Short mmCIF file of C-alpha atoms in Angstrom, two decimals:
data_model
loop_
_atom_site.label_atom_id
_atom_site.label_comp_id
_atom_site.label_asym_id
_atom_site.label_seq_id
_atom_site.Cartn_x
_atom_site.Cartn_y
_atom_site.Cartn_z
CA MET T 892 0.00 0.00 0.00
CA SER T 893 1.35 3.43 -0.95
CA GLN T 894 1.42 6.36 1.49
CA ALA T 895 0.54 10.04 1.21
CA HIS T 896 0.52 12.83 3.77
CA LEU T 897 -1.29 16.10 3.04
CA THR T 898 -1.17 19.26 5.15
CA VAL T 899 -3.36 22.35 4.97
CA ASP T 900 -3.21 25.58 6.96
CA ARG T 901 -6.09 28.04 6.86
CA ALA T 902 -3.56 30.88 6.71
CA PHE T 903 -2.21 29.69 3.35
CA THR T 904 -4.74 30.14 0.59
CA VAL T 905 -4.62 30.54 -3.21
CA ALA T 906 -7.72 32.62 -3.89
CA ASP T 907 -11.47 32.58 -3.56
CA VAL T 908 -13.01 29.79 -5.63
CA PRO T 909 -13.85 31.37 -9.02
CA HIS T 910 -17.55 30.95 -9.77
CA ARG T 911 -16.84 30.57 -13.49
CA LEU T 912 -14.29 27.79 -13.05
CA PHE T 913 -17.06 25.21 -13.53
CA GLY T 914 -18.04 26.10 -17.08
CA SER T 915 -19.09 24.04 -20.05
CA PHE T 916 -19.34 24.45 -23.81
CA VAL T 917 -22.13 24.11 -26.38
CA GLU T 918 -20.97 24.15 -30.00
CA HIS T 919 -22.93 23.64 -33.19
CA MET T 920 -21.01 20.43 -33.75
CA GLY T 921 -22.31 16.92 -34.15
CA ARG T 922 -25.21 16.24 -31.79
CA CYS T 923 -24.42 18.70 -29.02
CA VAL T 924 -27.26 21.06 -29.94
CA TYR T 925 -29.52 19.01 -32.20
CA THR T 926 -30.75 15.86 -30.36
CA GLY T 927 -28.59 17.00 -27.43
CA ILE T 928 -30.05 20.01 -25.65
CA PHE T 929 -32.64 20.64 -28.41
CA GLU T 930 -34.91 18.03 -29.98
CA PRO T 931 -38.45 19.10 -30.89
CA GLY T 932 -40.75 16.10 -30.87
CA HIS T 933 -38.79 14.16 -28.27
CA PRO T 934 -41.10 12.67 -25.61
CA GLN T 935 -39.39 14.77 -22.95
CA ALA T 936 -39.02 17.99 -24.94
CA ASP T 937 -41.05 21.03 -23.94
CA GLN T 938 -42.93 23.28 -26.35
CA ARG T 939 -39.66 25.04 -27.24
CA GLY T 940 -37.89 21.80 -28.11
CA PHE T 941 -35.64 21.82 -25.03
CA ARG T 942 -35.06 18.27 -23.81
CA GLN T 943 -36.06 18.26 -20.15
CA ASP T 944 -34.30 14.97 -19.40
CA VAL T 945 -31.06 16.57 -20.57
CA MET T 946 -31.89 19.81 -18.71
CA LYS T 947 -32.29 17.85 -15.48
CA LEU T 948 -28.84 16.29 -15.90
CA VAL T 949 -27.30 19.66 -16.81
CA LYS T 950 -28.62 21.16 -13.57
CA GLU T 951 -27.29 18.18 -11.64
CA LEU T 952 -23.88 18.58 -13.31
CA GLY T 953 -23.85 22.21 -12.20
CA PRO T 954 -22.06 24.28 -14.87
CA THR T 955 -22.03 27.98 -14.09
CA VAL T 956 -21.15 29.43 -17.51
CA VAL T 957 -21.51 27.97 -21.01
CA ARG T 958 -19.49 29.03 -24.05
CA TYR T 959 -21.44 29.29 -27.34
CA PRO T 960 -21.65 28.74 -30.40
CA GLY T 961 -18.07 27.51 -30.98
CA GLY T 962 -15.38 26.38 -31.29
CA ASN T 963 -14.23 25.92 -34.88
CA PHE T 964 -17.84 26.43 -35.95
CA VAL T 965 -17.85 30.11 -35.00
CA SER T 966 -15.03 31.03 -37.40
CA GLY T 967 -17.37 30.63 -40.37
CA TYR T 968 -20.67 31.45 -38.66
CA LEU T 969 -23.05 34.26 -39.60
CA TRP T 970 -24.86 35.03 -36.37
CA GLU T 971 -27.70 36.73 -38.27
CA ASP T 972 -28.65 33.32 -39.71
CA GLY T 973 -29.76 32.13 -36.29
CA VAL T 974 -32.27 34.90 -35.46
CA GLY T 975 -35.74 35.74 -36.72
CA PRO T 976 -38.60 33.39 -37.66
CA VAL T 977 -37.23 29.85 -37.97
CA GLU T 978 -38.92 29.28 -41.33
CA ASP T 979 -37.01 32.26 -42.76
CA ARG T 980 -33.58 31.17 -41.54
CA PRO T 981 -31.18 29.94 -44.22
CA VAL T 982 -29.73 26.45 -44.31
CA ARG T 983 -25.93 26.60 -44.64
CA ILE T 984 -22.99 24.28 -44.99
CA ASP T 985 -20.59 24.27 -42.03
CA GLY T 986 -17.07 23.88 -43.34
CA ALA T 987 -15.58 23.39 -39.89
CA TRP T 988 -17.33 20.05 -39.30
CA HIS T 989 -18.46 19.24 -42.86
CA SER T 990 -22.13 19.21 -41.99
CA ILE T 991 -25.40 20.98 -42.71
CA GLU T 992 -26.48 23.73 -40.30
CA THR T 993 -30.24 24.27 -40.31
CA ASN T 994 -30.13 27.29 -37.97
CA ALA T 995 -33.30 26.02 -36.28
CA PHE T 996 -31.50 26.85 -33.01
CA GLY T 997 -29.80 30.22 -32.64
CA LEU T 998 -28.97 33.02 -30.26
CA HIS T 999 -32.48 33.67 -28.90
CA GLU T 1000 -33.02 29.97 -28.25
CA PHE T 1001 -29.67 29.57 -26.57
CA VAL T 1002 -30.15 32.57 -24.27
CA GLU T 1003 -33.57 31.25 -23.28
CA TRP T 1004 -32.13 27.76 -22.71
CA ALA T 1005 -29.28 29.22 -20.63
CA ARG T 1006 -31.68 31.13 -18.41
CA GLU T 1007 -33.64 27.97 -17.69
CA ALA T 1008 -30.40 26.07 -17.04
CA GLU T 1009 -29.27 28.91 -14.74
CA VAL T 1010 -25.95 29.38 -16.51
CA GLU T 1011 -24.17 32.51 -17.69
CA VAL T 1012 -23.73 32.94 -21.45
CA MET T 1013 -20.17 33.22 -22.80
CA GLU T 1014 -20.63 34.34 -26.40
CA ALA T 1015 -17.99 33.94 -29.12
CA VAL T 1016 -17.71 36.26 -32.14
CA ASN T 1017 -16.46 35.26 -35.59
CA LEU T 1018 -13.02 36.74 -36.24
CA GLY T 1019 -12.19 34.12 -38.86
CA THR T 1020 -14.26 35.31 -41.82
CA ARG T 1021 -15.70 38.44 -40.23
CA GLY T 1022 -14.46 41.36 -38.16
CA VAL T 1023 -15.06 44.61 -36.31
CA GLU T 1024 -18.45 45.66 -37.69
CA GLU T 1025 -20.13 42.25 -37.36
CA ALA T 1026 -18.94 41.91 -33.74
CA ARG T 1027 -20.01 45.45 -32.89
CA ALA T 1028 -23.45 44.80 -34.40
CA LEU T 1029 -23.84 41.57 -32.42
CA VAL T 1030 -23.18 43.38 -29.13
CA GLU T 1031 -25.75 46.03 -30.05
CA TYR T 1032 -28.26 43.31 -30.99
CA ALA T 1033 -27.69 41.39 -27.77
CA ASN T 1034 -27.30 44.10 -25.17
CA HIS T 1035 -28.66 47.50 -26.27
CA PRO T 1036 -32.08 48.33 -24.74
CA GLY T 1037 -33.82 49.57 -27.89
CA GLY T 1038 -34.31 52.46 -30.28
CA THR T 1039 -31.57 51.41 -32.72
CA TYR T 1040 -31.61 49.16 -35.78
CA TRP T 1041 -30.03 46.08 -34.22
CA SER T 1042 -31.69 46.35 -30.81
CA ASP T 1043 -35.11 46.89 -32.34
CA LEU T 1044 -34.51 43.90 -34.61
CA ARG T 1045 -33.86 41.82 -31.49
CA ARG T 1046 -37.15 42.91 -30.01
CA LYS T 1047 -38.96 42.17 -33.28
CA ASN T 1048 -37.35 38.74 -33.60
CA GLY T 1049 -38.11 37.88 -30.00
CA ALA T 1050 -41.76 38.71 -30.50
CA ALA T 1051 -41.90 36.78 -33.77
CA THR T 1052 -40.40 33.62 -32.28
CA GLY T 1053 -41.99 33.81 -28.84
CA THR T 1054 -38.55 34.07 -27.22
CA ILE T 1055 -36.70 36.86 -25.43
CA GLU T 1056 -37.24 40.48 -26.44
CA GLU T 1057 -35.43 42.29 -23.61
CA PRO T 1058 -31.62 42.77 -23.70
CA PHE T 1059 -29.67 39.55 -23.24
CA ASP T 1060 -27.09 41.35 -21.05
CA ILE T 1061 -24.20 39.10 -22.13
CA ARG T 1062 -21.11 40.21 -20.22
CA LEU T 1063 -18.51 37.65 -21.31
CA TRP T 1064 -17.26 37.49 -24.92
CA CYS T 1065 -14.60 35.48 -26.78
CA LEU T 1066 -12.76 37.33 -29.55
CA GLY T 1067 -12.70 34.40 -31.96
CA ASN T 1068 -11.45 30.83 -31.59
CA GLU T 1069 -8.11 29.05 -32.17
CA LEU T 1070 -6.98 31.43 -34.92
CA ASP T 1071 -3.38 30.25 -34.46
CA GLY T 1072 -4.43 26.90 -35.98
CA PRO T 1073 -3.95 26.23 -39.72
CA TRP T 1074 -7.16 24.15 -39.60
CA GLN T 1075 -9.18 27.20 -38.57
CA ILE T 1076 -11.34 29.02 -41.10
CA GLY T 1077 -9.65 32.42 -41.34
CA HIS T 1078 -6.33 31.31 -39.76
CA LYS T 1079 -4.13 34.31 -38.95
CA THR T 1080 -0.64 35.17 -37.80
CA ALA T 1081 -0.28 36.49 -34.27
CA ASP T 1082 0.18 40.04 -35.54
CA GLU T 1083 -2.84 39.81 -37.84
CA TYR T 1084 -5.04 38.44 -35.09
CA GLY T 1085 -3.66 40.75 -32.40
CA ARG T 1086 -4.48 43.90 -34.37
CA LEU T 1087 -7.94 42.61 -35.35
CA ALA T 1088 -8.74 41.60 -31.77
CA GLN T 1089 -7.56 44.95 -30.45
CA GLU T 1090 -9.77 46.95 -32.80
CA THR T 1091 -12.73 44.61 -32.35
CA ALA T 1092 -12.47 44.92 -28.57
CA LYS T 1093 -12.43 48.70 -28.78
CA ALA T 1094 -15.49 48.77 -31.04
CA MET T 1095 -17.45 46.32 -28.88
CA ARG T 1096 -16.76 48.39 -25.76
CA LEU T 1097 -17.93 51.56 -27.51
CA VAL T 1098 -21.34 49.85 -27.67
CA ASP T 1099 -21.20 48.38 -24.16
CA PRO T 1100 -18.30 49.47 -21.94
CA ASP T 1101 -18.88 46.80 -19.27
CA LEU T 1102 -17.94 43.74 -21.34
CA GLU T 1103 -15.33 41.19 -20.31
CA LEU T 1104 -13.25 40.07 -23.28
CA VAL T 1105 -11.17 36.95 -23.94
CA ALA T 1106 -8.34 37.04 -26.48
CA VAL T 1107 -7.39 33.85 -28.33
CA GLY T 1108 -4.36 32.05 -26.92
CA SER T 1109 -2.63 28.95 -28.28
CA SER T 1110 -4.78 26.02 -29.36
CA ASN T 1111 -2.52 23.73 -27.34
CA ARG T 1112 0.90 23.65 -25.71
CA GLN T 1113 2.41 21.70 -28.63
CA MET T 1114 1.71 24.45 -31.19
CA PRO T 1115 4.99 25.65 -32.78
CA THR T 1116 3.97 29.24 -32.02
CA PHE T 1117 3.09 28.61 -28.35
CA GLY T 1118 4.52 31.33 -26.15
CA SER T 1119 5.39 33.70 -28.98
CA TRP T 1120 1.69 33.75 -29.99
CA GLU T 1121 0.58 34.82 -26.50
CA HIS T 1122 3.34 37.42 -26.28
CA THR T 1123 2.51 39.01 -29.63
CA VAL T 1124 -1.26 38.93 -29.17
CA LEU T 1125 -1.07 40.45 -25.69
CA SER T 1126 1.41 43.07 -26.86
CA HIS T 1127 -1.41 44.33 -29.09
CA THR T 1128 -4.40 43.68 -26.85
CA TYR T 1129 -3.28 43.87 -23.21
CA ALA T 1130 -5.05 47.16 -22.52
CA GLU T 1131 -8.29 45.98 -24.17
CA VAL T 1132 -8.81 42.42 -22.89
CA ASP T 1133 -9.37 40.77 -19.53
CA TYR T 1134 -8.36 37.18 -20.30
CA ILE T 1135 -6.39 35.09 -22.73
CA SER T 1136 -7.61 31.61 -23.59
CA MET T 1137 -6.02 28.19 -23.15
CA HIS T 1138 -7.10 24.90 -24.74
CA ALA T 1139 -5.88 21.38 -23.88
CA TYR T 1140 -7.09 17.86 -24.55
CA TYR T 1141 -5.58 14.66 -23.18
CA GLN T 1142 -5.81 10.97 -24.02
CA GLU T 1143 -4.15 7.67 -23.23
CA HIS T 1144 -1.51 6.70 -25.80
CA ASP T 1145 -0.49 3.12 -26.58
CA GLY T 1146 -1.74 1.75 -23.28
CA ASP T 1147 0.46 4.09 -21.23
CA ALA T 1148 -2.10 4.58 -18.47
CA ALA T 1149 0.51 5.73 -15.93
CA SER T 1150 1.45 8.78 -18.00
CA PHE T 1151 -2.20 9.47 -18.81
CA LEU T 1152 -3.10 9.49 -15.11
CA ALA T 1153 -0.38 12.13 -14.58
CA GLU T 1154 -1.49 14.57 -17.30
CA ALA T 1155 -2.38 17.18 -14.66
CA VAL T 1156 1.39 17.68 -14.44
CA ASP T 1157 1.26 18.92 -18.04
CA MET T 1158 -1.73 21.16 -17.31
CA ASP T 1159 0.08 22.67 -14.31
CA ALA T 1160 3.14 23.47 -16.46
CA PHE T 1161 0.99 24.83 -19.30
CA ILE T 1162 -0.80 27.24 -16.98
CA ASP T 1163 2.44 28.34 -15.32
CA GLY T 1164 3.96 29.08 -18.74
CA VAL T 1165 1.04 31.22 -19.87
CA VAL T 1166 1.00 33.12 -16.57
CA SER T 1167 4.71 33.90 -17.04
CA THR T 1168 4.09 35.26 -20.54
CA ILE T 1169 1.15 37.39 -19.40
CA ASP T 1170 3.20 38.91 -16.62
CA ALA T 1171 6.18 39.53 -18.92
CA VAL T 1172 3.96 41.54 -21.29
CA LYS T 1173 2.45 43.36 -18.32
CA ALA T 1174 5.90 44.38 -17.07
CA ALA T 1175 7.24 45.34 -20.50
CA GLY T 1176 4.16 47.45 -21.26
CA LYS T 1177 4.11 49.04 -17.80
CA HIS T 1178 0.48 47.99 -17.40
CA THR T 1179 -1.21 48.15 -14.01
CA LYS T 1180 -4.16 45.83 -14.57
CA GLN T 1181 -3.87 42.03 -14.50
CA VAL T 1182 -4.94 39.83 -17.39
CA ASP T 1183 -6.03 36.36 -16.29
CA ILE T 1184 -6.72 33.04 -18.01
CA SER T 1185 -9.86 31.59 -19.54
CA PHE T 1186 -9.19 27.85 -19.94
CA ASP T 1187 -12.21 27.63 -22.19
CA GLU T 1188 -11.63 24.21 -23.75
CA TRP T 1189 -10.34 21.21 -21.80
CA ASN T 1190 -11.19 17.54 -21.50
CA VAL T 1191 -10.15 14.00 -22.32
CA TRP T 1192 -10.50 13.53 -26.09
CA TYR T 1193 -9.34 10.47 -28.00
CA GLN T 1194 -8.12 12.26 -31.12
CA ARG T 1195 -5.70 9.58 -32.32
CA GLY T 1196 -5.77 5.82 -32.55
CA LEU T 1197 -9.50 5.52 -33.31
CA GLU T 1198 -11.17 4.56 -36.57
CA THR T 1199 -14.76 4.73 -35.38
CA GLU T 1200 -17.51 6.23 -37.49
CA ASP T 1201 -17.87 9.31 -35.27
CA GLN T 1202 -14.37 10.66 -35.95
CA PRO T 1203 -14.24 13.87 -38.03
CA HIS T 1204 -12.10 12.32 -40.78
CA GLN T 1205 -14.61 9.48 -41.16
CA VAL T 1206 -17.73 11.60 -41.62
CA ALA T 1207 -16.52 13.62 -44.61
CA LYS T 1208 -18.57 11.34 -46.84
CA GLY T 1209 -21.30 13.82 -47.65
CA TRP T 1210 -23.07 16.75 -46.06
CA GLN T 1211 -25.22 15.53 -43.17
CA LYS T 1212 -27.37 17.23 -40.55
CA HIS T 1213 -25.92 16.82 -37.05
CA PRO T 1214 -23.86 13.67 -37.70
CA ARG T 1215 -22.36 11.79 -34.78
CA LEU T 1216 -18.99 13.39 -34.04
CA ILE T 1217 -16.40 12.41 -31.40
CA GLU T 1218 -18.92 10.79 -29.06
CA ASP T 1219 -16.22 9.33 -26.81
CA SER T 1220 -17.32 6.74 -24.27
CA TYR T 1221 -15.56 7.54 -21.00
CA ASN T 1222 -14.30 4.91 -18.58
CA VAL T 1223 -12.99 4.84 -15.00
CA THR T 1224 -9.48 5.89 -16.04
CA ASP T 1225 -10.84 8.90 -17.91
CA ALA T 1226 -12.91 9.96 -14.89
CA VAL T 1227 -9.88 9.88 -12.60
CA VAL T 1228 -7.93 12.01 -15.09
CA VAL T 1229 -10.79 14.53 -15.39
CA GLY T 1230 -10.80 14.81 -11.61
CA THR T 1231 -7.07 15.63 -11.56
CA LEU T 1232 -7.46 18.20 -14.36
CA MET T 1233 -10.08 19.96 -12.25
CA HIS T 1234 -7.66 19.85 -9.31
CA SER T 1235 -5.11 21.65 -11.48
CA LEU T 1236 -7.62 24.35 -12.38
CA LEU T 1237 -8.45 24.83 -8.69
CA ARG T 1238 -4.78 24.99 -7.71
CA HIS T 1239 -4.40 27.87 -10.18
CA GLY T 1240 -7.64 29.61 -9.27
CA ASP T 1241 -5.80 32.87 -8.60
CA ARG T 1242 -5.14 33.22 -12.35
CA VAL T 1243 -7.46 30.73 -14.06
CA ARG T 1244 -10.73 32.53 -13.48
CA ILE T 1245 -12.81 30.84 -16.18
CA ALA T 1246 -12.76 27.23 -17.40
CA ASN T 1247 -15.06 25.36 -19.79
CA GLN T 1248 -15.11 21.61 -20.14
CA ALA T 1249 -15.75 20.76 -23.80
CA GLN T 1250 -18.50 19.86 -24.49
CA LEU T 1251 -21.77 19.53 -22.61
CA VAL T 1252 -23.80 16.83 -24.39
CA ASN T 1253 -22.81 13.99 -26.76
CA VAL T 1254 -19.62 15.58 -28.17
CA ILE T 1255 -16.78 14.50 -25.81
CA ALA T 1256 -19.29 15.13 -23.07
CA PRO T 1257 -20.28 14.18 -19.51
CA ILE T 1258 -23.85 13.64 -20.74
CA LEU T 1259 -24.98 11.35 -23.56
CA SER T 1260 -28.39 11.28 -25.21
CA GLU T 1261 -30.05 9.26 -27.92
CA GLU T 1262 -32.37 10.75 -30.54
CA GLY T 1263 -35.86 9.92 -29.37
CA GLY T 1264 -34.38 7.96 -26.47
CA PRO T 1265 -32.83 8.40 -23.02
CA ALA T 1266 -30.09 10.61 -21.63
CA TRP T 1267 -27.52 9.46 -19.07
CA ARG T 1268 -24.35 10.35 -17.18
CA GLN T 1269 -20.88 9.35 -18.35
CA SER T 1270 -18.14 8.46 -15.83
CA ILE T 1271 -16.59 11.95 -16.12
CA PHE T 1272 -19.88 13.48 -14.99
CA TRP T 1273 -19.15 12.68 -11.35
CA PRO T 1274 -15.88 14.53 -10.59
CA PHE T 1275 -17.19 17.63 -12.35
CA ALA T 1276 -20.54 17.54 -10.55
CA ARG T 1277 -19.06 17.05 -7.09
CA ILE T 1278 -16.33 19.68 -7.45
CA ALA T 1279 -18.79 22.19 -8.93
CA ALA T 1280 -21.14 21.59 -5.98
CA MET T 1281 -18.62 21.39 -3.14
CA ALA T 1282 -15.71 23.70 -4.03
CA ARG T 1283 -16.71 26.81 -2.10
CA GLY T 1284 -15.01 29.58 -0.18
CA GLN T 1285 -11.23 29.67 -0.47
CA ILE T 1286 -8.79 27.40 -2.28
CA LEU T 1287 -6.26 26.06 0.23
CA ARG T 1288 -2.60 25.45 -0.53
CA LEU T 1289 -1.81 21.78 -0.03
CA ALA T 1290 1.57 20.50 1.06
CA VAL T 1291 1.99 16.98 -0.34
CA ASP T 1292 4.44 14.35 0.88
CA ALA T 1293 3.65 11.19 -1.07
CA ASP T 1294 5.15 8.05 -2.51
CA GLN T 1295 6.03 8.28 -6.17
CA VAL T 1296 4.86 6.43 -9.26
CA SER T 1297 7.01 6.12 -12.35
CA THR T 1298 5.73 7.42 -15.69
CA GLN T 1299 7.28 7.34 -19.14
CA LYS T 1300 6.24 10.91 -19.97
CA PHE T 1301 6.76 12.78 -16.70
CA GLY T 1302 9.23 10.69 -14.74
CA ASP T 1303 8.35 10.14 -11.07
CA VAL T 1304 5.19 11.88 -9.89
CA ASP T 1305 3.19 11.91 -6.65
CA VAL T 1306 0.94 8.90 -6.32
CA VAL T 1307 -1.88 11.19 -5.20
CA ASP T 1308 -3.14 14.40 -6.78
CA ALA T 1309 -5.32 16.65 -4.66
CA ALA T 1310 -7.01 20.01 -4.15
CA ALA T 1311 -8.93 21.44 -1.21
CA THR T 1312 -11.29 24.31 -0.43
CA TRP T 1313 -12.56 25.76 2.84
CA ASP T 1314 -15.79 27.69 3.22
CA GLU T 1315 -15.68 29.68 6.42
CA ALA T 1316 -19.36 30.61 6.10
CA THR T 1317 -20.55 26.99 6.25
CA GLY T 1318 -17.65 25.53 8.20
CA ARG T 1319 -16.91 22.91 5.54
CA LEU T 1320 -13.62 21.77 4.12
CA SER T 1321 -13.75 19.78 0.86
CA LEU T 1322 -10.87 17.52 -0.10
CA PHE T 1323 -10.70 16.24 -3.69
CA VAL T 1324 -8.11 13.52 -4.22
CA ALA T 1325 -7.08 10.92 -6.80
CA ASN T 1326 -4.99 7.79 -6.38
CA ARG T 1327 -2.85 7.40 -9.51
CA GLY T 1328 -1.62 4.01 -8.37
CA MET T 1329 -2.97 1.40 -10.75
CA GLU T 1330 -2.60 -1.62 -8.47
CA GLU T 1331 -2.06 -0.41 -4.90
CA SER T 1332 -4.46 1.22 -2.50
CA ASN T 1333 -3.25 4.42 -0.87
CA ASP T 1334 -3.18 5.19 2.83
CA LEU T 1335 -3.71 8.95 3.02
CA THR T 1336 -3.57 11.31 5.99
CA LEU T 1337 -4.69 14.94 6.03
CA ASP T 1338 -3.40 17.18 8.84
CA LEU T 1339 -5.15 20.46 9.58
CA HIS T 1340 -3.51 23.60 10.96
CA GLY T 1341 -5.64 26.50 12.09
CA LEU T 1342 -8.70 24.32 11.63
CA GLU T 1343 -10.21 21.59 13.77
CA ALA T 1344 -12.24 18.77 12.22
CA THR T 1345 -15.43 18.02 14.14
CA GLY T 1346 -16.95 15.45 11.80
CA ILE T 1347 -17.20 13.97 8.32
CA SER T 1348 -20.30 15.14 6.46
CA SER T 1349 -19.77 13.05 3.30
CA ALA T 1350 -17.22 10.71 1.70
CA GLU T 1351 -17.59 9.25 -1.80
CA VAL T 1352 -15.30 7.46 -4.21
CA LEU T 1353 -15.31 6.61 -7.91
CA ALA T 1354 -13.31 3.44 -8.52
CA ILE T 1355 -13.22 0.30 -10.67
CA PRO T 1356 -16.52 -1.57 -10.15
CA GLU T 1357 -16.36 -5.08 -8.74
CA GLU T 1358 -15.67 -7.76 -11.34
CA ARG T 1359 -14.88 -5.07 -13.94
CA ASP T 1360 -11.66 -3.42 -15.12
CA ARG T 1361 -10.50 0.17 -15.50
CA ARG T 1362 -12.22 0.47 -18.89
CA ALA T 1363 -15.70 0.07 -17.42
CA ALA T 1364 -18.02 2.76 -18.83
CA ASN T 1365 -21.67 3.83 -18.76
CA VAL T 1366 -23.33 2.88 -22.04
CA LEU T 1367 -26.88 2.80 -23.38
CA ASP T 1368 -27.50 -0.74 -22.14
CA ASP T 1369 -25.69 -0.25 -18.81
CA GLN T 1370 -26.06 3.39 -17.80
CA ASP T 1371 -24.99 3.06 -14.16
CA ALA T 1372 -21.93 0.82 -14.36
CA VAL T 1373 -19.59 3.58 -13.12
CA GLY T 1374 -20.49 6.10 -10.44
CA LEU T 1375 -19.84 7.31 -6.94
CA ARG T 1376 -20.24 5.03 -3.97
CA PRO T 1377 -19.70 5.58 -0.22
CA LEU T 1378 -16.05 5.66 0.81
CA ARG T 1379 -15.96 3.21 3.70
CA GLU T 1380 -12.38 3.38 4.94
CA VAL T 1381 -12.37 6.93 6.24
CA GLY T 1382 -12.22 8.40 9.74
CA LEU T 1383 -10.81 11.03 12.09
CA GLU T 1384 -7.92 10.14 14.41
CA ASP T 1385 -6.31 12.72 16.73
CA GLY T 1386 -7.70 15.55 14.60
CA ALA T 1387 -6.36 14.15 11.34
CA LEU T 1388 -8.35 12.67 8.48
CA ARG T 1389 -7.34 9.14 7.50
CA VAL T 1390 -8.53 7.64 4.23
CA THR T 1391 -7.78 4.48 2.28
CA LEU T 1392 -8.18 5.10 -1.45
CA PRO T 1393 -8.74 2.16 -3.80
CA PRO T 1394 -6.37 1.75 -6.78
CA MET T 1395 -7.04 4.14 -9.66
CA SER T 1396 -9.76 6.14 -7.94
CA TRP T 1397 -11.07 9.65 -7.39
CA ALA T 1398 -12.66 10.65 -4.09
CA VAL T 1399 -14.22 13.60 -2.29
CA VAL T 1400 -14.38 13.96 1.48
CA GLN T 1401 -16.18 16.87 3.09
CA LEU T 1402 -15.30 17.73 6.70
CA GLU T 1403 -17.10 19.84 9.24
CA VAL T 1404 -14.44 22.15 10.67
CA LYS T 1405 -14.05 25.10 12.99
CA THR T 1406 -11.19 27.52 13.41
CA ALA T 1407 -8.66 26.39 15.95
#
């Protein structure tokens, strides 16, 4: 059995838990929108076509902000196509995902859906094929009260479709998507994008000065322009933007589960590198404000090594409406990794103020649904849902003294990965912890300084189900194979928490505490 010793002190904190750290993403891609959140005629759809079985799971998952409408999709999107009477909306081809976009679901529908789901809208503008004027017009359409062309058109369209007429009051905006990527429609150099983003930001704020704006960062850490892209873009936009984006996807390669389970090490280093670049531009430009990070795409995504019909390269066989795209089935290993990635985001909550798991339904998602059929939770649903519900108050700095596990990619890493929060208002401390050990249980101790544990309010674990292996997953015919169960081997001894974690597991323990 491996060992781990964690220590927290209420005097050593990272930051308040960012409300927007538990975000998600809805893109017009595959079946995320159509037959995902929106399916008129489904037995559980309401009169607007919103699937209420999916809505129930979304509320249980607990996202706080949802990015929309893309993603690669937005770089060729005409937002005007998705407003007005549905019968008058044009049908277009979507070059990003080689599919047909009906525009039956657009901005009004999404804002109405978001209000019912109780999530904040994070709207993306097209800076691939469009620019300053189209973005400025969209802000006026969405946020201006009335008495102008675009705002009055919003009111007219809302009345015509029976949706929202009043201002949408969208505060958070993305200035494009992944424009460093050669695959992107409207791909640009850092200088080209930086100047366009700067002028677009200025024009948008002339319409609504209280916007929060996200500049496009690198599509991933392996991009050849990573680092120099952020530096150049921020050199143009630092005074105009509030955040720069980060995107990262992880998968298991060639059966190397040990390295996969340690991918939070990569996320930690990625974040630290972007923070360093931000602060270098801040110092060089003699800026006083702080730009932070919007990690607005992250997840496990099996991009290589698959030849299934839902892979993007397999569906380019003809133009289809909402084809199945990257509908990954997530197993126990994936859930443990997702838990550790959320730990990394929490550990950097002083600078990562927004994060969006991509995506919400069907497309590399915690929720799956079938057209005309049921909706259910994937394994990765559980770490997200519990952290979103229980991470409150302040993020605590954790001192970790743990046995090591050997990995091919990262060398020796701690056998446990953890994060913790303390909410003084409720007197609850939440510990989120993963055991990366694939065969051994872990004997973990948590010592508290400045806090005294008075009881354990809950303890749950996600681990390999009995008589199954680490690839167990929730599928249509077995929707509850993987989930949380009570963590039995947990207790308080001499003021310290003692836990035994099963091999390859993710757990949450919530303590009742008082200041000591």
